[in-house]
């Protein structure tokens, strides 16, 4: 039998936790140790890959502990987004950093903010207002000169720009890196995720930049109920990632 890779094992264990019936709460007390571990009745919580769940800051440790303490009769993993992100950061951000970095860099190479409409004027204006500051930040802060086009035709970014982005990404701590990966896939923009993680963009500004095209469509054609439900789910995930970064980095 072929031995599982760490990635396959993590996915299997995480999937099992989702599809199996929710376990009953088996603990009475939740605490944070001096090492910033989460303890249930004194026993240390472990990740899906059986690694102690150790957090990088007291603020994040307290928030994760609060998620465990908030569980009532059953443990509901879907109501514990910070715990899920911490598990991902510990189990995957180091072991799979190279492959995850490549995925983020692929987003950056065809970043949403680089592809602009040439009409109508109202959409062009929204893209300029929300996306130009992101491109400018990348240029001024990351030294990544990003090319934008008024087309859907792929434009190849320079190796210098992508190298500068990679250098910035390599400097991220594991917990922030894991959240940035999630934010990139949620937003479609690695640059928005980087700028948000750096504190150069507020959560509201980042969410508005993420949804420029969708917001324009809603303003023009009206809301779609199913799309609104999906958007609310994305916003919950998005907000959890932002909160996770702020707590991990101990930002106010």
Backbone as JSON, one array per atom type, in Angstrom:
{
  "sequence": "XXXXXXXXXXXXXXXXXXXXXXXXXXXXXXXXXXXXXXXXXXXXXXXXXXXXXXXXXXXXXXXXXXXXXXXXXXXXXXXXXXXXXXXXXXXXXXXXXXXXXXXXXXXXXXXXXXXXXXXXXXXXXXXXXXXXXXXXXXXXXXXXXXXXXXXXXXXXXXXXXXXXXXXXXXXXXXXXXXXXXXXXXXXXXXXXXXXXXXXXXXXXXXXXXXXXXXXXXXXXXXXXXXXXXXXXXXXXXXXXXXXXXXXXXXXX",
  "N": [[0.85, -1.2, 0.0], [0.53, 2.21, -0.85], [2.23, 4.74, 0.88], [0.73, 7.42, 2.67], [1.05, 10.86, 1.81], [2.03, 13.79, 3.73], [0.23, 15.84, 3.05], [-1.97, 14.46, 1.96], [-2.76, 13.0, 4.19], [-3.47, 15.03, 5.98], [-5.64, 16.17, 4.6], [-7.41, 13.98, 4.58], [-7.88, 13.54, 7.32], [-8.95, 16.01, 8.05], [-11.23, 16.03, 6.42], [-12.6, 13.84, 7.46], [-13.28, 14.87, 9.92], [-15.24, 16.59, 9.21], [-17.28, 15.14, 7.88], [-18.03, 13.15, 9.66], [-20.32, 12.46, 12.37], [-20.98, 15.17, 14.61], [-18.88, 15.4, 17.42], [-19.67, 14.88, 20.9], [-19.33, 17.4, 23.42], [-16.65, 16.83, 25.49], [-15.23, 17.78, 27.59], [-14.71, 19.84, 30.49], [-13.33, 22.17, 31.29], [-11.48, 24.87, 29.77], [-8.3, 25.99, 28.92], [-5.33, 28.08, 28.67], [-1.99, 27.38, 28.26], [1.3, 28.18, 29.68], [2.95, 27.94, 27.55], [1.41, 28.74, 25.49], [-0.36, 26.86, 24.54], [-3.45, 25.07, 23.91], [-5.52, 23.82, 26.36], [-7.62, 21.22, 27.36], [-9.39, 20.36, 30.05], [-6.89, 20.14, 31.15], [-5.51, 18.61, 29.32], [-3.53, 18.7, 26.39], [-4.55, 20.16, 23.35], [-4.42, 18.8, 20.08], [-3.38, 19.04, 16.61], [-4.86, 17.97, 13.41], [-2.75, 16.4, 12.4], [-1.61, 15.5, 14.67], [0.02, 17.22, 16.15], [1.0, 19.36, 18.81], [-1.23, 22.02, 19.5], [-0.07, 24.98, 19.3], [-0.01, 28.4, 19.8], [0.98, 31.58, 18.31], [0.72, 33.98, 19.7], [-0.52, 35.46, 22.73], [-2.98, 36.68, 22.47], [-4.18, 35.42, 20.24], [-4.19, 32.8, 21.18], [-5.97, 33.01, 23.37], [-8.29, 33.66, 21.96], [-8.71, 31.36, 20.39], [-9.04, 29.5, 22.43], [-11.43, 30.49, 23.45], [-13.18, 29.79, 21.4], [-13.27, 27.0, 21.71], [-14.35, 26.91, 24.27], [-16.84, 27.94, 23.83], [-18.34, 25.96, 22.69], [-21.14, 23.84, 23.09], [-23.31, 21.36, 23.79], [-22.43, 19.77, 21.68], [-19.42, 19.57, 19.68], [-18.75, 21.85, 17.29], [-17.12, 22.09, 14.45], [-17.36, 23.92, 12.33], [-17.98, 26.28, 13.56], [-15.64, 27.19, 14.52], [-13.52, 28.87, 13.31], [-10.99, 30.07, 13.75], [-9.54, 28.12, 15.07], [-9.45, 26.19, 13.05], [-7.89, 27.54, 11.11], [-5.52, 27.8, 12.55], [-4.78, 25.12, 12.83], [-4.26, 24.55, 10.14], [-2.12, 26.3, 9.66], [-0.13, 25.23, 11.32], [0.09, 22.52, 10.51], [0.46, 22.64, 7.75], [1.67, 25.01, 6.74], [4.43, 25.02, 6.99], [5.44, 22.47, 6.13], [4.37, 22.33, 3.56], [5.03, 24.68, 2.38], [6.45, 25.54, 0.06], [4.89, 24.63, -2.16], [2.46, 25.9, -1.64], [3.27, 28.55, -1.71], [3.92, 28.73, -4.41], [1.39, 28.53, -5.51], [0.14, 30.87, -4.57], [1.78, 32.74, -5.81], [1.16, 32.24, -8.43], [-1.44, 33.25, -8.53], [-0.75, 35.94, -8.15], [0.61, 36.42, -10.49], [-1.39, 36.63, -12.35], [-3.11, 38.56, -11.38], [-6.24, 39.71, -10.16], [-6.59, 42.52, -9.95], [-5.18, 43.53, -12.04], [-6.51, 43.36, -14.4], [-8.56, 45.19, -16.25], [-11.69, 46.81, -17.02], [-12.76, 48.49, -20.01], [-15.01, 49.84, -20.39], [-18.34, 49.93, -18.99], [-18.23, 53.43, -18.01], [-18.83, 53.75, -15.3], [-18.1, 51.31, -14.09], [-15.39, 51.24, -14.74], [-14.53, 53.43, -13.24], [-14.98, 52.51, -10.62], [-13.14, 50.38, -10.49], [-10.74, 51.75, -10.82], [-10.79, 53.35, -8.5], [-10.69, 51.44, -6.39], [-8.72, 49.56, -7.07], [-6.41, 50.76, -8.11], [-4.94, 51.86, -5.85], [-3.94, 49.47, -4.78], [-2.2, 48.43, -6.72], [-0.39, 50.54, -6.77], [0.61, 50.43, -4.15], [1.91, 47.93, -4.22], [3.94, 48.52, -6.0], [5.33, 50.65, -4.71], [5.87, 49.67, -2.09], [6.54, 46.92, -2.21], [8.27, 46.96, -4.25], [7.44, 45.98, -6.65], [6.66, 46.25, -9.82], [3.76, 46.26, -11.29], [1.98, 45.32, -14.17], [-0.91, 46.6, -15.65], [-3.84, 45.97, -17.61], [-6.36, 46.88, -20.02], [-8.11, 44.65, -20.64], [-9.04, 41.18, -21.07], [-7.17, 39.5, -21.87], [-4.33, 37.56, -21.2], [-1.6, 38.95, -19.44], [1.86, 38.88, -19.12], [3.6, 39.15, -16.18], [6.58, 40.84, -15.11], [9.68, 39.15, -14.41], [11.12, 40.37, -12.43], [9.18, 41.76, -10.95], [7.6, 39.62, -10.0], [9.55, 38.3, -8.56], [10.05, 40.14, -6.53], [7.61, 40.07, -5.21], [7.6, 37.4, -4.35], [9.77, 37.5, -2.58], [8.74, 39.16, -0.57], [6.63, 37.54, 0.31], [8.03, 35.34, 1.28], [8.96, 36.34, 3.64], [6.89, 36.27, 5.42], [5.41, 35.19, 8.47], [4.49, 31.86, 9.57], [1.77, 31.61, 10.43], [0.5, 33.96, 9.54], [1.04, 33.64, 6.84], [-0.49, 31.35, 6.19], [-3.07, 32.39, 6.5], [-3.01, 34.42, 4.59], [-2.89, 32.92, 2.27], [-5.49, 31.79, 2.27], [-6.97, 34.18, 2.09], [-6.18, 35.06, -0.4], [-7.29, 33.15, -2.16], [-9.98, 33.57, -1.57], [-10.39, 36.21, -2.36], [-9.34, 36.42, -4.9], [-7.11, 37.8, -5.43], [-3.79, 38.1, -4.84], [-2.34, 40.35, -4.23], [-4.11, 42.1, -2.93], [-4.5, 40.55, -0.65], [-1.89, 40.52, 0.47], [-1.5, 43.26, 0.97], [-3.54, 43.78, 2.78], [-2.77, 42.09, 4.9], [-0.47, 43.39, 5.64], [-1.42, 45.56, 6.9], [-1.97, 47.8, 5.47], [-4.31, 48.19, 4.28], [-7.66, 48.4, 5.14], [-10.02, 46.01, 6.55], [-12.62, 46.43, 5.55], [-12.06, 48.02, 3.3], [-10.55, 46.21, 1.81], [-12.44, 44.2, 1.34], [-14.28, 45.59, -0.19], [-12.68, 46.11, -2.43], [-12.29, 43.53, -3.29], [-14.79, 42.86, -4.26], [-15.52, 44.47, -6.4], [-16.42, 44.13, -9.15], [-18.67, 42.5, -8.75], [-20.22, 44.11, -7.05], [-20.79, 46.21, -8.76], [-22.36, 44.92, -10.66], [-24.56, 44.19, -9.08], [-25.52, 46.72, -8.39], [-26.32, 47.51, -10.87], [-28.0, 45.5, -11.97], [-29.43, 44.4, -9.9], [-29.98, 42.38, -6.88], [-29.12, 38.92, -6.36], [-30.51, 36.22, -4.76], [-29.31, 33.7, -4.13], [-26.64, 34.22, -4.75], [-26.15, 36.15, -2.84], [-26.25, 34.68, -0.47], [-24.01, 33.02, -0.83], [-22.07, 35.0, -0.85], [-22.24, 36.02, 1.74], [-21.26, 33.85, 3.17], [-18.61, 33.78, 2.21], [-17.75, 36.24, 3.19], [-17.78, 35.78, 5.95], [-15.7, 33.9, 6.19], [-13.61, 35.44, 5.17], [-13.49, 37.57, 7.02], [-12.79, 36.13, 9.3], [-10.21, 35.32, 8.63], [-8.88, 37.77, 8.52], [-9.15, 38.61, 11.19], [-7.71, 36.56, 12.39], [-5.08, 37.05, 11.46], [-4.62, 39.58, 12.63], [-4.74, 38.92, 15.35], [-2.73, 36.97, 15.53], [-0.49, 38.45, 14.86], [-0.66, 40.18, 16.84], [-1.92, 42.64, 16.52], [-3.69, 45.69, 17.22]],
  "CA": [[0.0, 0.0, 0.0], [1.31, 3.44, -0.93], [2.16, 5.55, 2.1], [0.13, 8.74, 2.49], [1.86, 12.06, 1.99], [1.46, 14.65, 4.79], [-0.91, 16.59, 2.52], [-3.1, 13.54, 1.86], [-3.22, 12.66, 5.53], [-4.15, 16.21, 6.54], [-6.94, 16.3, 3.94], [-8.27, 12.91, 5.03], [-8.29, 13.77, 8.7], [-9.83, 17.17, 8.07], [-12.49, 15.62, 5.82], [-13.28, 12.97, 8.42], [-13.86, 15.68, 10.99], [-16.41, 17.29, 8.69], [-18.37, 14.24, 7.5], [-18.48, 12.35, 10.79], [-21.23, 13.17, 13.29], [-20.26, 16.05, 15.53], [-18.67, 14.76, 18.73], [-20.16, 15.6, 22.07], [-18.32, 18.06, 24.24], [-16.15, 15.84, 26.45], [-14.38, 18.48, 28.54], [-15.37, 20.85, 31.31], [-12.6, 23.43, 31.36], [-10.58, 25.23, 28.67], [-7.28, 26.9, 29.41], [-4.16, 28.37, 27.85], [-0.78, 27.12, 29.06], [2.37, 29.17, 29.57], [3.55, 27.8, 26.21], [0.36, 29.16, 24.57], [-1.1, 25.7, 24.06], [-4.83, 25.0, 24.37], [-5.67, 22.65, 27.23], [-8.98, 20.82, 27.73], [-9.25, 19.61, 31.31], [-5.46, 19.93, 31.36], [-4.9, 17.85, 28.22], [-3.2, 19.6, 25.29], [-5.21, 19.93, 22.06], [-3.49, 18.55, 18.97], [-3.87, 19.27, 15.26], [-5.17, 16.71, 12.72], [-1.53, 15.61, 12.25], [-1.16, 15.13, 16.02], [1.02, 18.16, 16.64], [0.38, 20.25, 19.79], [-1.76, 23.28, 18.98], [0.64, 26.07, 19.99], [-0.3, 29.64, 19.11], [2.11, 32.52, 18.32], [0.49, 35.14, 20.57], [-1.53, 35.24, 23.77], [-4.28, 37.13, 21.97], [-4.76, 34.37, 19.41], [-4.45, 31.64, 22.04], [-7.2, 33.27, 24.12], [-9.42, 33.61, 21.03], [-8.93, 29.96, 20.05], [-9.61, 28.89, 23.63], [-12.83, 30.93, 23.53], [-13.96, 28.98, 20.46], [-13.5, 25.7, 22.35], [-15.21, 27.1, 25.43], [-18.18, 28.31, 23.37], [-19.07, 24.76, 22.27], [-22.1, 23.45, 24.13], [-23.44, 19.9, 23.89], [-21.61, 19.17, 20.63], [-18.32, 20.37, 19.15], [-19.11, 22.22, 15.92], [-15.91, 22.64, 13.81], [-17.69, 25.06, 11.48], [-18.07, 27.47, 14.39], [-14.32, 27.39, 15.11], [-12.65, 29.2, 12.17], [-9.62, 30.37, 14.17], [-8.92, 26.82, 15.33], [-9.18, 25.57, 11.75], [-6.75, 28.23, 10.51], [-4.32, 27.46, 13.32], [-4.41, 23.77, 12.42], [-3.66, 24.64, 8.81], [-0.82, 26.97, 9.78], [0.83, 24.33, 11.96], [0.27, 21.27, 9.78], [0.74, 22.77, 6.33], [2.4, 26.21, 6.33], [5.86, 24.73, 6.91], [5.69, 21.28, 5.31], [3.94, 22.54, 2.18], [5.18, 26.1, 2.07], [6.89, 25.76, -1.31], [3.79, 24.46, -3.1], [1.46, 26.94, -1.38], [3.86, 29.79, -2.23], [3.78, 28.7, -5.87], [-0.01, 28.8, -5.83], [-0.1, 32.3, -4.34], [2.52, 33.48, -6.84], [0.38, 32.09, -9.67], [-2.49, 34.28, -8.44], [-0.13, 37.25, -8.34], [0.98, 36.56, -11.89], [-2.59, 37.0, -13.13], [-3.92, 39.13, -10.32], [-7.5, 40.34, -10.55], [-6.53, 43.98, -10.05], [-4.44, 43.91, -13.24], [-7.36, 43.22, -15.58], [-9.54, 46.25, -16.12], [-12.68, 47.05, -18.07], [-12.61, 49.78, -20.69], [-16.35, 50.42, -20.31], [-18.84, 51.3, -18.93], [-17.45, 54.37, -17.21], [-19.09, 53.53, -13.87], [-17.27, 50.18, -13.67], [-14.0, 51.69, -14.84], [-14.27, 54.32, -12.11], [-14.88, 51.68, -9.42], [-11.88, 49.65, -10.53], [-9.67, 52.72, -10.57], [-10.83, 53.77, -7.1], [-10.34, 50.38, -5.44], [-7.59, 48.73, -7.47], [-5.17, 51.54, -8.31], [-4.12, 51.91, -4.63], [-3.28, 48.18, -4.56], [-1.08, 48.38, -7.66], [0.58, 51.54, -6.31], [1.26, 49.88, -2.95], [2.83, 46.87, -4.64], [5.1, 49.18, -6.62], [6.09, 51.46, -3.75], [6.24, 48.94, -0.89], [7.17, 45.64, -2.53], [9.14, 47.17, -5.41], [6.91, 45.12, -7.7], [5.98, 47.07, -10.82], [2.74, 45.4, -11.88], [1.38, 45.82, -15.4], [-2.36, 46.46, -15.76], [-4.32, 46.08, -18.98], [-7.81, 46.99, -20.21], [-8.38, 43.47, -21.45], [-9.0, 39.9, -20.34], [-6.04, 38.75, -22.42], [-3.28, 37.4, -20.19], [-0.37, 39.72, -19.54], [2.92, 38.26, -18.32], [4.3, 40.09, -15.3], [8.04, 40.7, -15.21], [10.32, 38.28, -13.41], [11.53, 41.24, -11.32], [7.99, 42.01, -10.13], [7.24, 38.38, -9.32], [10.61, 38.03, -7.58], [9.83, 41.02, -5.38], [6.44, 39.54, -4.5], [8.05, 36.18, -3.67], [10.62, 37.9, -1.46], [7.85, 39.62, 0.49], [5.89, 36.39, 0.8], [8.96, 34.5, 2.05], [9.17, 36.95, 4.94], [5.7, 36.15, 6.27], [5.37, 34.11, 9.45], [3.65, 30.75, 9.15], [0.35, 31.81, 10.69], [0.04, 34.97, 8.59], [1.14, 33.03, 5.52], [-1.65, 30.48, 6.0], [-4.25, 33.24, 6.32], [-2.86, 35.1, 3.31], [-3.3, 31.96, 1.23], [-6.96, 31.75, 2.26], [-7.48, 35.46, 1.61], [-5.91, 35.12, -1.83], [-8.29, 32.36, -2.87], [-11.29, 34.18, -1.35], [-10.48, 37.5, -3.04], [-8.85, 36.35, -6.27], [-6.01, 38.75, -5.56], [-2.7, 37.97, -3.88], [-1.89, 41.69, -3.84], [-5.04, 42.57, -1.9], [-4.21, 39.78, 0.57], [-0.63, 41.01, 1.04], [-1.7, 44.62, 1.46], [-4.39, 43.66, 3.97], [-1.96, 41.49, 5.97], [0.52, 44.38, 6.04], [-2.1, 46.65, 7.61], [-2.04, 48.97, 4.6], [-5.67, 48.22, 3.77], [-8.58, 47.93, 6.17], [-10.83, 44.88, 6.15], [-13.72, 46.93, 4.72], [-11.5, 48.44, 2.02], [-10.16, 45.01, 1.08], [-13.65, 43.52, 0.9], [-14.83, 46.38, -1.3], [-11.81, 45.88, -3.59], [-12.52, 42.15, -3.73], [-16.11, 42.7, -4.85], [-15.81, 45.6, -7.3], [-17.25, 43.74, -10.29], [-19.95, 42.01, -8.26], [-21.01, 45.24, -6.55], [-21.28, 46.96, -9.92], [-23.46, 44.14, -11.24], [-25.71, 44.31, -8.18], [-26.06, 48.08, -8.53], [-26.88, 47.65, -12.22], [-29.04, 44.52, -12.3], [-30.14, 43.97, -8.71], [-29.4, 41.29, -6.11], [-29.51, 37.53, -6.56], [-30.56, 35.66, -3.41], [-28.3, 32.64, -3.96], [-25.34, 34.89, -4.75], [-26.03, 36.84, -1.56], [-25.92, 33.67, 0.54], [-22.59, 32.66, -1.04], [-21.24, 36.15, -0.47], [-22.22, 36.09, 3.2], [-20.33, 32.81, 3.61], [-17.25, 34.24, 1.89], [-17.42, 37.33, 4.1], [-17.45, 35.2, 7.25], [-14.36, 33.34, 6.07], [-12.71, 36.57, 4.96], [-13.35, 38.28, 8.3], [-12.06, 35.26, 10.22], [-8.8, 35.38, 8.25], [-8.36, 39.07, 8.95], [-9.06, 38.55, 12.64], [-6.63, 35.63, 12.68], [-3.81, 37.77, 11.24], [-4.48, 40.62, 13.64], [-4.47, 38.28, 16.64], [-1.42, 36.31, 15.46], [0.53, 39.49, 14.83], [-0.95, 41.01, 18.01], [-2.33, 43.99, 16.11], [-4.87, 46.15, 17.96]],
  "C": [[0.89, 1.25, 0.0], [1.12, 4.28, 0.33], [1.58, 6.93, 1.79], [1.19, 9.83, 2.62], [1.26, 12.87, 3.13], [0.23, 15.4, 4.32], [-2.15, 15.7, 2.46], [-3.65, 13.19, 3.23], [-3.99, 13.81, 6.16], [-5.54, 16.34, 5.93], [-7.9, 15.22, 4.42], [-8.79, 13.15, 6.43], [-9.24, 14.95, 8.81], [-11.2, 16.82, 7.51], [-13.29, 14.75, 6.78], [-13.95, 13.77, 9.51], [-15.14, 16.38, 10.54], [-17.57, 16.33, 8.48], [-18.86, 13.38, 8.65], [-19.46, 13.15, 11.65], [-20.43, 14.01, 14.27], [-20.09, 15.37, 16.89], [-19.29, 15.59, 19.85], [-19.01, 16.29, 22.79], [-17.93, 17.12, 25.38], [-15.35, 16.49, 27.58], [-15.2, 19.51, 29.31], [-14.67, 22.2, 31.23], [-11.69, 23.6, 30.15], [-9.58, 26.23, 29.21], [-6.18, 27.11, 28.39], [-2.93, 28.19, 28.71], [0.23, 28.25, 28.89], [3.05, 29.11, 28.21], [2.57, 28.19, 25.1], [-0.26, 27.96, 23.83], [-2.54, 25.8, 24.57], [-5.0, 23.71, 25.15], [-7.15, 22.44, 27.56], [-8.9, 19.9, 28.93], [-7.79, 19.23, 31.54], [-4.75, 19.16, 30.26], [-4.74, 18.75, 27.0], [-3.92, 19.19, 24.0], [-4.14, 19.73, 20.99], [-4.18, 18.78, 17.63], [-4.27, 17.94, 14.62], [-3.95, 15.82, 12.51], [-0.85, 15.33, 13.58], [0.0, 15.96, 16.53], [0.35, 19.07, 17.67], [-0.04, 21.59, 19.17], [-1.17, 24.43, 19.8], [0.45, 27.34, 19.17], [0.84, 30.65, 19.25], [1.93, 33.73, 19.23], [-0.58, 34.79, 21.6], [-2.91, 35.62, 23.27], [-4.94, 36.05, 21.12], [-5.07, 33.12, 20.24], [-5.75, 31.82, 22.82], [-8.43, 33.16, 23.2], [-9.75, 32.17, 20.62], [-9.54, 29.22, 21.24], [-11.09, 29.26, 23.78], [-13.72, 30.14, 22.58], [-14.28, 27.61, 21.08], [-14.48, 25.83, 23.52], [-16.65, 27.39, 25.03], [-18.98, 27.1, 22.88], [-19.96, 24.3, 23.42], [-22.2, 21.93, 24.2], [-22.54, 19.18, 22.89], [-20.5, 20.14, 20.23], [-18.59, 20.6, 17.68], [-17.89, 22.85, 15.25], [-16.18, 23.87, 12.95], [-17.8, 26.37, 12.24], [-16.73, 27.82, 15.03], [-13.3, 27.75, 14.02], [-11.2, 29.49, 12.57], [-8.85, 29.08, 14.47], [-8.55, 26.14, 14.02], [-7.98, 26.22, 11.08], [-5.45, 27.91, 11.23], [-3.84, 26.05, 12.98], [-3.71, 23.78, 11.07], [-2.27, 25.25, 8.88], [0.24, 26.02, 10.33], [1.13, 23.11, 11.09], [0.75, 21.46, 8.35], [1.67, 23.92, 5.96], [3.91, 25.97, 6.22], [6.13, 23.59, 5.94], [5.36, 21.52, 3.83], [4.15, 23.98, 1.72], [5.56, 26.35, 0.61], [5.72, 25.66, -2.3], [2.71, 25.52, -2.9], [1.97, 28.29, -1.9], [3.71, 29.87, -3.75], [2.36, 29.02, -6.29], [-0.34, 30.28, -5.66], [0.57, 33.13, -5.44], [1.81, 33.37, -8.19], [-0.78, 33.08, -9.69], [-1.91, 35.65, -8.73], [0.23, 37.49, -9.8], [-0.18, 36.9, -12.8], [-3.6, 37.64, -12.19], [-5.13, 39.88, -10.85], [-7.36, 41.83, -10.8], [-5.8, 44.46, -11.29], [-5.31, 43.91, -14.49], [-8.57, 44.13, -15.46], [-10.52, 46.28, -17.29], [-12.35, 48.37, -18.76], [-13.94, 50.51, -20.8], [-17.22, 49.46, -19.52], [-18.04, 52.16, -17.94], [-17.63, 54.12, -15.71], [-18.26, 52.38, -13.32], [-15.8, 50.54, -13.7], [-13.63, 52.53, -13.63], [-14.13, 53.54, -10.81], [-13.55, 50.92, -9.36], [-10.71, 50.58, -10.26], [-9.62, 53.08, -9.09], [-10.31, 52.69, -6.15], [-9.07, 49.61, -5.8], [-6.3, 49.51, -7.7], [-4.32, 51.64, -7.05], [-3.37, 50.6, -4.36], [-2.06, 48.06, -5.45], [0.01, 49.36, -7.23], [1.33, 51.05, -5.08], [2.28, 48.81, -3.32], [4.11, 47.46, -5.23], [5.97, 49.86, -5.58], [6.62, 50.66, -2.57], [6.99, 47.64, -1.19], [8.22, 45.78, -3.62], [8.75, 46.24, -6.55], [6.1, 45.98, -8.67], [5.04, 46.18, -11.63], [2.13, 46.08, -13.11], [-0.12, 45.56, -15.39], [-2.78, 46.67, -17.21], [-5.84, 46.21, -19.0], [-8.25, 45.87, -21.15], [-8.44, 42.25, -20.56], [-7.87, 39.02, -20.86], [-4.9, 38.74, -21.42], [-2.08, 38.28, -20.48], [0.66, 39.08, -18.62], [3.63, 39.32, -17.49], [5.81, 39.81, -15.35], [8.58, 39.79, -14.12], [10.76, 39.1, -12.21], [10.35, 41.5, -10.38], [7.61, 40.76, -9.33], [8.29, 38.0, -8.28], [10.44, 38.88, -6.34], [8.65, 40.54, -4.54], [6.83, 38.29, -3.72], [8.89, 36.53, -2.45], [9.77, 38.37, -0.29], [7.12, 38.45, 1.13], [6.77, 35.5, 1.67], [9.2, 35.04, 3.45], [8.0, 36.84, 5.89], [5.86, 34.99, 7.25], [4.35, 33.07, 9.04], [2.16, 30.98, 9.33], [-0.23, 32.86, 9.74], [0.03, 34.41, 7.18], [-0.08, 32.16, 5.23], [-2.91, 31.31, 5.75], [-4.2, 33.99, 5.0], [-3.25, 34.17, 2.16], [-4.82, 31.88, 1.13], [-7.54, 33.04, 1.68], [-7.27, 35.6, 0.1], [-6.96, 34.36, -2.62], [-9.7, 32.96, -2.71], [-11.47, 35.44, -2.19], [-10.14, 37.42, -4.52], [-7.66, 37.25, -6.51], [-4.98, 38.53, -4.45], [-2.29, 39.35, -3.36], [-2.81, 42.3, -2.78], [-4.75, 41.86, -0.59], [-2.94, 40.28, 1.24], [-0.81, 42.39, 1.67], [-2.53, 44.62, 2.73], [-3.58, 43.13, 5.14], [-0.93, 42.48, 6.5], [-0.11, 45.54, 6.82], [-2.23, 47.9, 6.79], [-3.43, 49.14, 3.99], [-6.57, 47.7, 4.89], [-9.38, 46.74, 5.64], [-11.97, 45.32, 5.23], [-13.22, 47.34, 3.34], [-11.13, 47.22, 1.17], [-11.38, 44.27, 0.54], [-14.29, 44.26, -0.26], [-14.01, 46.17, -2.57], [-12.03, 44.5, -4.17], [-13.79, 42.03, -4.56], [-16.51, 43.82, -5.81], [-16.77, 45.19, -8.42], [-18.64, 43.28, -9.84], [-20.83, 43.15, -7.76], [-21.58, 46.07, -7.69], [-22.46, 46.24, -10.55], [-24.72, 44.24, -10.39], [-26.36, 45.68, -8.33], [-26.77, 48.25, -9.87], [-28.1, 46.76, -12.44], [-29.85, 44.05, -11.09], [-29.51, 42.73, -8.08], [-29.95, 39.94, -6.56], [-29.43, 36.84, -5.21], [-29.5, 34.6, -3.18], [-26.91, 33.23, -3.91], [-25.1, 35.59, -3.42], [-25.65, 35.87, -0.44], [-24.46, 33.25, 0.41], [-21.68, 33.78, -0.58], [-21.14, 36.26, 1.05], [-21.26, 35.04, 3.77], [-18.89, 33.2, 3.38], [-16.82, 35.34, 2.86], [-17.07, 36.79, 5.49], [-16.03, 34.62, 7.24], [-13.31, 34.44, 5.98], [-12.43, 37.28, 6.29], [-12.57, 37.45, 9.32], [-10.56, 35.29, 9.91], [-8.15, 36.68, 8.7], [-8.16, 39.09, 10.46], [-7.89, 37.67, 13.07], [-5.27, 36.31, 12.54], [-3.59, 38.8, 12.35], [-4.13, 40.05, 15.0], [-3.1, 37.63, 16.64], [-0.29, 37.32, 15.52], [0.39, 40.44, 16.02], [-1.2, 42.47, 17.65], [-3.54, 44.41, 16.93], [-6.12, 46.01, 17.11]]
}
